[in-house]
Amino acid sequence: MRALDRDRDRNAGFDRVGRAITAENKWHAQRYGTAATFVDPFARTPLSAKEWLLRVRALITDEVVTFGCEAEIAHLERILEAGTSADRQVDIFTRARDAGKNRLTALKEVVDWAAAETRTA
């Protein structure tokens, strides 16, 4: 928000079509995760998640430094490379089922993994 507030011309051409494209991009992110293809709402050209992230990073460079969130932004690249938590959960479930475990046991392995990942010291 700070980046857009500081450069108000950046969204000056944002129209109804751009807002609709943005809503569609959000749906694509929810549905396809890091494999999603997005549409640039201004140029109307397709972008991969990595290309989209590079554009956003360029837009918020000053804000990342100002707010000291370099590590959090760098983590986004790791998510693109390694996948999301949802990707890992599906993988754990699939491996358990492939190993002959029943559905309930496979789900328990996912829950156990999630609990271990979110446990605080």
Short mmCIF file of N, CA and C in Angstrom, two decimals, residues 2-119:
data_model
loop_
_atom_site.label_atom_id
_atom_site.label_comp_id
_atom_site.label_asym_id
_atom_site.label_seq_id
_atom_site.Cartn_x
_atom_site.Cartn_y
_atom_site.Cartn_z
N ARG A 2 1.96 1.19 0.76
CA ARG A 2 2.84 2.36 0.82
C ARG A 2 3.42 2.65 -0.55
N ALA A 3 3.84 1.61 -1.26
CA ALA A 3 4.42 1.81 -2.60
C ALA A 3 3.40 2.43 -3.55
N LEU A 4 2.17 1.97 -3.49
CA LEU A 4 1.14 2.52 -4.37
C LEU A 4 0.76 3.94 -3.96
N ASP A 5 0.78 4.22 -2.65
CA ASP A 5 0.48 5.57 -2.18
C ASP A 5 1.57 6.55 -2.61
N ARG A 6 2.81 6.08 -2.61
CA ARG A 6 3.93 6.95 -2.98
C ARG A 6 3.99 7.19 -4.48
N ASP A 7 3.43 6.29 -5.28
CA ASP A 7 3.43 6.43 -6.74
C ASP A 7 2.00 6.26 -7.25
N ARG A 8 1.22 7.29 -7.07
CA ARG A 8 -0.21 7.21 -7.38
C ARG A 8 -0.49 7.03 -8.87
N ASP A 9 0.47 7.38 -9.72
CA ASP A 9 0.27 7.19 -11.16
C ASP A 9 0.30 5.72 -11.55
N ARG A 10 0.88 4.90 -10.71
CA ARG A 10 1.04 3.48 -11.03
C ARG A 10 -0.31 2.81 -11.31
N ASN A 11 -1.32 3.14 -10.55
CA ASN A 11 -2.65 2.53 -10.74
C ASN A 11 -3.65 3.47 -11.40
N ALA A 12 -3.16 4.55 -11.98
CA ALA A 12 -4.08 5.53 -12.57
C ALA A 12 -4.93 4.91 -13.68
N GLY A 13 -4.40 3.95 -14.41
CA GLY A 13 -5.15 3.34 -15.50
C GLY A 13 -5.89 2.07 -15.11
N PHE A 14 -6.01 1.82 -13.82
CA PHE A 14 -6.66 0.60 -13.32
C PHE A 14 -8.17 0.76 -13.47
N ASP A 15 -8.75 -0.01 -14.38
CA ASP A 15 -10.17 0.12 -14.69
C ASP A 15 -10.95 -1.13 -14.27
N ARG A 16 -12.22 -1.20 -14.68
CA ARG A 16 -13.05 -2.36 -14.34
C ARG A 16 -12.46 -3.67 -14.85
N VAL A 17 -11.90 -3.64 -16.04
CA VAL A 17 -11.30 -4.85 -16.60
C VAL A 17 -10.09 -5.26 -15.76
N GLY A 18 -9.29 -4.29 -15.37
CA GLY A 18 -8.14 -4.59 -14.52
C GLY A 18 -8.54 -5.19 -13.18
N ARG A 19 -9.62 -4.67 -12.60
CA ARG A 19 -10.12 -5.23 -11.34
C ARG A 19 -10.64 -6.65 -11.54
N ALA A 20 -11.31 -6.90 -12.66
CA ALA A 20 -11.80 -8.26 -12.95
C ALA A 20 -10.64 -9.22 -13.15
N ILE A 21 -9.60 -8.76 -13.84
CA ILE A 21 -8.41 -9.60 -14.04
C ILE A 21 -7.76 -9.89 -12.70
N THR A 22 -7.69 -8.91 -11.83
CA THR A 22 -7.11 -9.11 -10.50
C THR A 22 -7.90 -10.15 -9.71
N ALA A 23 -9.22 -10.09 -9.78
CA ALA A 23 -10.05 -11.09 -9.10
C ALA A 23 -9.80 -12.49 -9.68
N GLU A 24 -9.67 -12.56 -10.98
CA GLU A 24 -9.37 -13.85 -11.62
C GLU A 24 -7.99 -14.36 -11.21
N ASN A 25 -7.02 -13.44 -11.13
CA ASN A 25 -5.67 -13.83 -10.68
C ASN A 25 -5.72 -14.41 -9.27
N LYS A 26 -6.52 -13.81 -8.42
CA LYS A 26 -6.65 -14.30 -7.04
C LYS A 26 -7.21 -15.72 -7.06
N TRP A 27 -8.22 -15.95 -7.88
CA TRP A 27 -8.80 -17.29 -7.98
C TRP A 27 -7.76 -18.29 -8.48
N HIS A 28 -6.98 -17.89 -9.49
CA HIS A 28 -5.93 -18.77 -10.02
C HIS A 28 -4.92 -19.12 -8.93
N ALA A 29 -4.55 -18.14 -8.12
CA ALA A 29 -3.60 -18.39 -7.02
C ALA A 29 -4.19 -19.39 -6.04
N GLN A 30 -5.46 -19.21 -5.69
CA GLN A 30 -6.10 -20.13 -4.76
C GLN A 30 -6.23 -21.53 -5.34
N ARG A 31 -6.54 -21.62 -6.62
CA ARG A 31 -6.80 -22.92 -7.24
C ARG A 31 -5.52 -23.66 -7.61
N TYR A 32 -4.54 -22.94 -8.17
CA TYR A 32 -3.35 -23.60 -8.73
C TYR A 32 -2.08 -23.35 -7.94
N GLY A 33 -2.12 -22.51 -6.93
CA GLY A 33 -0.94 -22.24 -6.11
C GLY A 33 0.21 -21.69 -6.92
N THR A 34 1.40 -22.22 -6.67
CA THR A 34 2.60 -21.70 -7.34
C THR A 34 2.65 -22.05 -8.82
N ALA A 35 1.80 -22.95 -9.27
CA ALA A 35 1.74 -23.32 -10.69
C ALA A 35 0.80 -22.41 -11.48
N ALA A 36 0.19 -21.46 -10.81
CA ALA A 36 -0.79 -20.59 -11.47
C ALA A 36 -0.13 -19.71 -12.53
N THR A 37 -0.91 -19.38 -13.55
CA THR A 37 -0.53 -18.37 -14.52
C THR A 37 -1.42 -17.17 -14.27
N PHE A 38 -0.82 -16.01 -14.23
CA PHE A 38 -1.55 -14.78 -13.96
C PHE A 38 -1.58 -13.91 -15.21
N VAL A 39 -2.44 -12.92 -15.20
CA VAL A 39 -2.50 -11.95 -16.29
C VAL A 39 -2.18 -10.59 -15.71
N ASP A 40 -1.23 -9.91 -16.32
CA ASP A 40 -0.91 -8.55 -15.91
C ASP A 40 -2.13 -7.67 -16.22
N PRO A 41 -2.72 -7.02 -15.20
CA PRO A 41 -3.95 -6.27 -15.44
C PRO A 41 -3.77 -5.02 -16.32
N PHE A 42 -2.54 -4.59 -16.55
CA PHE A 42 -2.31 -3.42 -17.40
C PHE A 42 -1.90 -3.84 -18.81
N ALA A 43 -0.90 -4.72 -18.91
CA ALA A 43 -0.40 -5.13 -20.22
C ALA A 43 -1.24 -6.25 -20.82
N ARG A 44 -2.06 -6.92 -19.98
CA ARG A 44 -2.91 -8.04 -20.42
C ARG A 44 -2.08 -9.18 -20.99
N THR A 45 -0.92 -9.40 -20.38
CA THR A 45 -0.03 -10.48 -20.81
C THR A 45 0.10 -11.52 -19.69
N PRO A 46 0.32 -12.79 -20.05
CA PRO A 46 0.44 -13.83 -19.02
C PRO A 46 1.77 -13.76 -18.28
N LEU A 47 1.73 -14.13 -17.00
CA LEU A 47 2.92 -14.15 -16.15
C LEU A 47 2.90 -15.41 -15.29
N SER A 48 4.06 -16.00 -15.09
CA SER A 48 4.17 -17.10 -14.13
C SER A 48 4.19 -16.50 -12.73
N ALA A 49 4.05 -17.35 -11.73
CA ALA A 49 4.11 -16.87 -10.34
C ALA A 49 5.47 -16.22 -10.07
N LYS A 50 6.52 -16.80 -10.61
CA LYS A 50 7.86 -16.24 -10.39
C LYS A 50 7.99 -14.86 -11.04
N GLU A 51 7.48 -14.72 -12.27
CA GLU A 51 7.52 -13.42 -12.94
C GLU A 51 6.71 -12.38 -12.16
N TRP A 52 5.55 -12.82 -11.66
CA TRP A 52 4.70 -11.91 -10.88
C TRP A 52 5.44 -11.45 -9.62
N LEU A 53 6.08 -12.40 -8.93
CA LEU A 53 6.82 -12.07 -7.72
C LEU A 53 7.95 -11.09 -8.01
N LEU A 54 8.67 -11.30 -9.10
CA LEU A 54 9.76 -10.38 -9.46
C LEU A 54 9.22 -8.96 -9.69
N ARG A 55 8.08 -8.85 -10.31
CA ARG A 55 7.49 -7.52 -10.54
C ARG A 55 7.08 -6.87 -9.22
N VAL A 56 6.46 -7.64 -8.36
CA VAL A 56 6.03 -7.09 -7.07
C VAL A 56 7.25 -6.68 -6.25
N ARG A 57 8.28 -7.53 -6.24
CA ARG A 57 9.50 -7.19 -5.49
C ARG A 57 10.10 -5.90 -5.99
N ALA A 58 10.12 -5.69 -7.30
CA ALA A 58 10.66 -4.45 -7.85
C ALA A 58 9.83 -3.25 -7.39
N LEU A 59 8.53 -3.44 -7.29
CA LEU A 59 7.64 -2.37 -6.86
C LEU A 59 7.85 -2.00 -5.40
N ILE A 60 8.14 -2.98 -4.55
CA ILE A 60 8.18 -2.72 -3.10
C ILE A 60 9.59 -2.73 -2.51
N THR A 61 10.61 -2.57 -3.34
CA THR A 61 12.00 -2.62 -2.86
C THR A 61 12.23 -1.68 -1.69
N ASP A 62 11.81 -0.43 -1.81
CA ASP A 62 12.02 0.54 -0.73
C ASP A 62 11.26 0.14 0.53
N GLU A 63 10.06 -0.37 0.37
CA GLU A 63 9.24 -0.75 1.52
C GLU A 63 9.84 -1.94 2.26
N VAL A 64 10.39 -2.89 1.52
CA VAL A 64 11.02 -4.06 2.14
C VAL A 64 12.14 -3.60 3.07
N VAL A 65 12.95 -2.66 2.61
CA VAL A 65 14.05 -2.13 3.43
C VAL A 65 13.50 -1.31 4.59
N THR A 66 12.54 -0.43 4.31
CA THR A 66 11.97 0.43 5.35
C THR A 66 11.37 -0.38 6.49
N PHE A 67 10.66 -1.43 6.16
CA PHE A 67 9.99 -2.23 7.18
C PHE A 67 10.82 -3.42 7.67
N GLY A 68 12.01 -3.60 7.10
CA GLY A 68 12.91 -4.66 7.56
C GLY A 68 12.36 -6.07 7.39
N CYS A 69 11.71 -6.31 6.26
CA CYS A 69 11.09 -7.63 6.05
C CYS A 69 11.76 -8.40 4.91
N GLU A 70 13.07 -8.24 4.78
CA GLU A 70 13.81 -8.93 3.72
C GLU A 70 13.67 -10.44 3.82
N ALA A 71 13.75 -10.99 5.04
CA ALA A 71 13.67 -12.44 5.22
C ALA A 71 12.31 -12.97 4.81
N GLU A 72 11.26 -12.25 5.14
CA GLU A 72 9.91 -12.69 4.78
C GLU A 72 9.71 -12.68 3.27
N ILE A 73 10.22 -11.67 2.61
CA ILE A 73 10.09 -11.59 1.16
C ILE A 73 10.95 -12.67 0.50
N ALA A 74 12.14 -12.91 1.02
CA ALA A 74 13.00 -13.97 0.48
C ALA A 74 12.32 -15.33 0.62
N HIS A 75 11.54 -15.51 1.68
CA HIS A 75 10.83 -16.77 1.89
C HIS A 75 9.84 -17.06 0.76
N LEU A 76 9.32 -16.03 0.14
CA LEU A 76 8.39 -16.22 -0.98
C LEU A 76 9.07 -16.96 -2.13
N GLU A 77 10.33 -16.66 -2.38
CA GLU A 77 11.07 -17.38 -3.43
C GLU A 77 11.25 -18.85 -3.07
N ARG A 78 11.49 -19.11 -1.79
CA ARG A 78 11.63 -20.52 -1.35
C ARG A 78 10.31 -21.27 -1.54
N ILE A 79 9.20 -20.59 -1.30
CA ILE A 79 7.90 -21.22 -1.53
C ILE A 79 7.72 -21.56 -3.00
N LEU A 80 8.12 -20.65 -3.88
CA LEU A 80 8.00 -20.92 -5.31
C LEU A 80 8.85 -22.11 -5.73
N GLU A 81 10.01 -22.26 -5.12
CA GLU A 81 10.92 -23.37 -5.47
C GLU A 81 10.48 -24.68 -4.83
N ALA A 82 10.12 -24.67 -3.57
CA ALA A 82 9.85 -25.91 -2.83
C ALA A 82 8.37 -26.26 -2.76
N GLY A 83 7.50 -25.32 -3.08
CA GLY A 83 6.07 -25.56 -2.99
C GLY A 83 5.51 -25.02 -1.68
N THR A 84 4.21 -25.04 -1.61
CA THR A 84 3.50 -24.52 -0.45
C THR A 84 3.29 -25.61 0.59
N SER A 85 2.77 -25.22 1.72
CA SER A 85 2.39 -26.18 2.75
C SER A 85 1.34 -27.15 2.20
N ALA A 86 0.44 -26.65 1.39
CA ALA A 86 -0.58 -27.52 0.79
C ALA A 86 0.08 -28.57 -0.10
N ASP A 87 1.11 -28.17 -0.85
CA ASP A 87 1.83 -29.14 -1.69
C ASP A 87 2.44 -30.24 -0.84
N ARG A 88 3.04 -29.86 0.28
CA ARG A 88 3.66 -30.86 1.17
C ARG A 88 2.61 -31.77 1.79
N GLN A 89 1.46 -31.22 2.15
CA GLN A 89 0.40 -32.03 2.74
C GLN A 89 -0.12 -33.07 1.74
N VAL A 90 -0.32 -32.65 0.51
CA VAL A 90 -0.77 -33.59 -0.53
C VAL A 90 0.29 -34.67 -0.75
N ASP A 91 1.55 -34.27 -0.76
CA ASP A 91 2.64 -35.23 -0.95
C ASP A 91 2.69 -36.25 0.18
N ILE A 92 2.56 -35.79 1.41
CA ILE A 92 2.57 -36.70 2.57
C ILE A 92 1.41 -37.68 2.46
N PHE A 93 0.24 -37.18 2.14
CA PHE A 93 -0.94 -38.03 2.01
C PHE A 93 -0.75 -39.05 0.90
N THR A 94 -0.27 -38.59 -0.26
CA THR A 94 -0.08 -39.48 -1.41
C THR A 94 0.95 -40.56 -1.12
N ARG A 95 2.06 -40.18 -0.50
CA ARG A 95 3.09 -41.18 -0.16
C ARG A 95 2.56 -42.21 0.82
N ALA A 96 1.77 -41.77 1.79
CA ALA A 96 1.20 -42.71 2.76
C ALA A 96 0.25 -43.68 2.07
N ARG A 97 -0.60 -43.16 1.19
CA ARG A 97 -1.54 -44.03 0.46
C ARG A 97 -0.79 -44.98 -0.47
N ASP A 98 0.25 -44.48 -1.14
CA ASP A 98 1.06 -45.33 -2.02
C ASP A 98 1.76 -46.43 -1.24
N ALA A 99 2.03 -46.17 0.04
CA ALA A 99 2.68 -47.16 0.90
C ALA A 99 1.67 -48.17 1.45
N GLY A 100 0.41 -48.05 1.03
CA GLY A 100 -0.61 -49.01 1.43
C GLY A 100 -1.40 -48.63 2.67
N LYS A 101 -1.18 -47.43 3.19
CA LYS A 101 -1.92 -47.01 4.38
C LYS A 101 -3.32 -46.58 4.00
N ASN A 102 -4.28 -46.81 4.92
CA ASN A 102 -5.65 -46.42 4.63
C ASN A 102 -5.79 -44.89 4.70
N ARG A 103 -6.92 -44.41 4.24
CA ARG A 103 -7.16 -42.95 4.15
C ARG A 103 -7.02 -42.27 5.51
N LEU A 104 -7.59 -42.85 6.54
CA LEU A 104 -7.56 -42.24 7.86
C LEU A 104 -6.13 -42.14 8.40
N THR A 105 -5.35 -43.19 8.21
CA THR A 105 -3.95 -43.18 8.65
C THR A 105 -3.15 -42.14 7.86
N ALA A 106 -3.41 -42.06 6.56
CA ALA A 106 -2.72 -41.07 5.73
C ALA A 106 -3.06 -39.65 6.19
N LEU A 107 -4.33 -39.41 6.50
CA LEU A 107 -4.73 -38.09 7.01
C LEU A 107 -4.08 -37.79 8.36
N LYS A 108 -3.96 -38.81 9.20
CA LYS A 108 -3.30 -38.62 10.49
C LYS A 108 -1.85 -38.21 10.30
N GLU A 109 -1.18 -38.78 9.31
CA GLU A 109 0.21 -38.38 9.04
C GLU A 109 0.29 -36.92 8.61
N VAL A 110 -0.68 -36.47 7.84
CA VAL A 110 -0.71 -35.06 7.45
C VAL A 110 -0.92 -34.18 8.68
N VAL A 111 -1.85 -34.55 9.54
CA VAL A 111 -2.13 -33.78 10.76
C VAL A 111 -0.91 -33.76 11.67
N ASP A 112 -0.25 -34.90 11.81
CA ASP A 112 0.96 -34.96 12.64
C ASP A 112 2.05 -34.06 12.08
N TRP A 113 2.22 -34.07 10.77
CA TRP A 113 3.22 -33.20 10.14
C TRP A 113 2.87 -31.74 10.40
N ALA A 114 1.60 -31.36 10.18
CA ALA A 114 1.18 -29.98 10.39
C ALA A 114 1.39 -29.53 11.83
N ALA A 115 1.09 -30.42 12.77
CA ALA A 115 1.28 -30.09 14.18
C ALA A 115 2.76 -29.87 14.48
N ALA A 116 3.61 -30.72 13.94
CA ALA A 116 5.05 -30.59 14.18
C ALA A 116 5.59 -29.30 13.55
N GLU A 117 5.06 -28.94 12.38
CA GLU A 117 5.50 -27.72 11.69
C GLU A 117 5.09 -26.46 12.43
N THR A 118 3.98 -26.49 13.11
CA THR A 118 3.46 -25.28 13.75
C THR A 118 3.72 -25.23 15.25
N ARG A 119 4.33 -26.27 15.78
CA ARG A 119 4.62 -26.31 17.22
C ARG A 119 5.62 -25.23 17.56
#
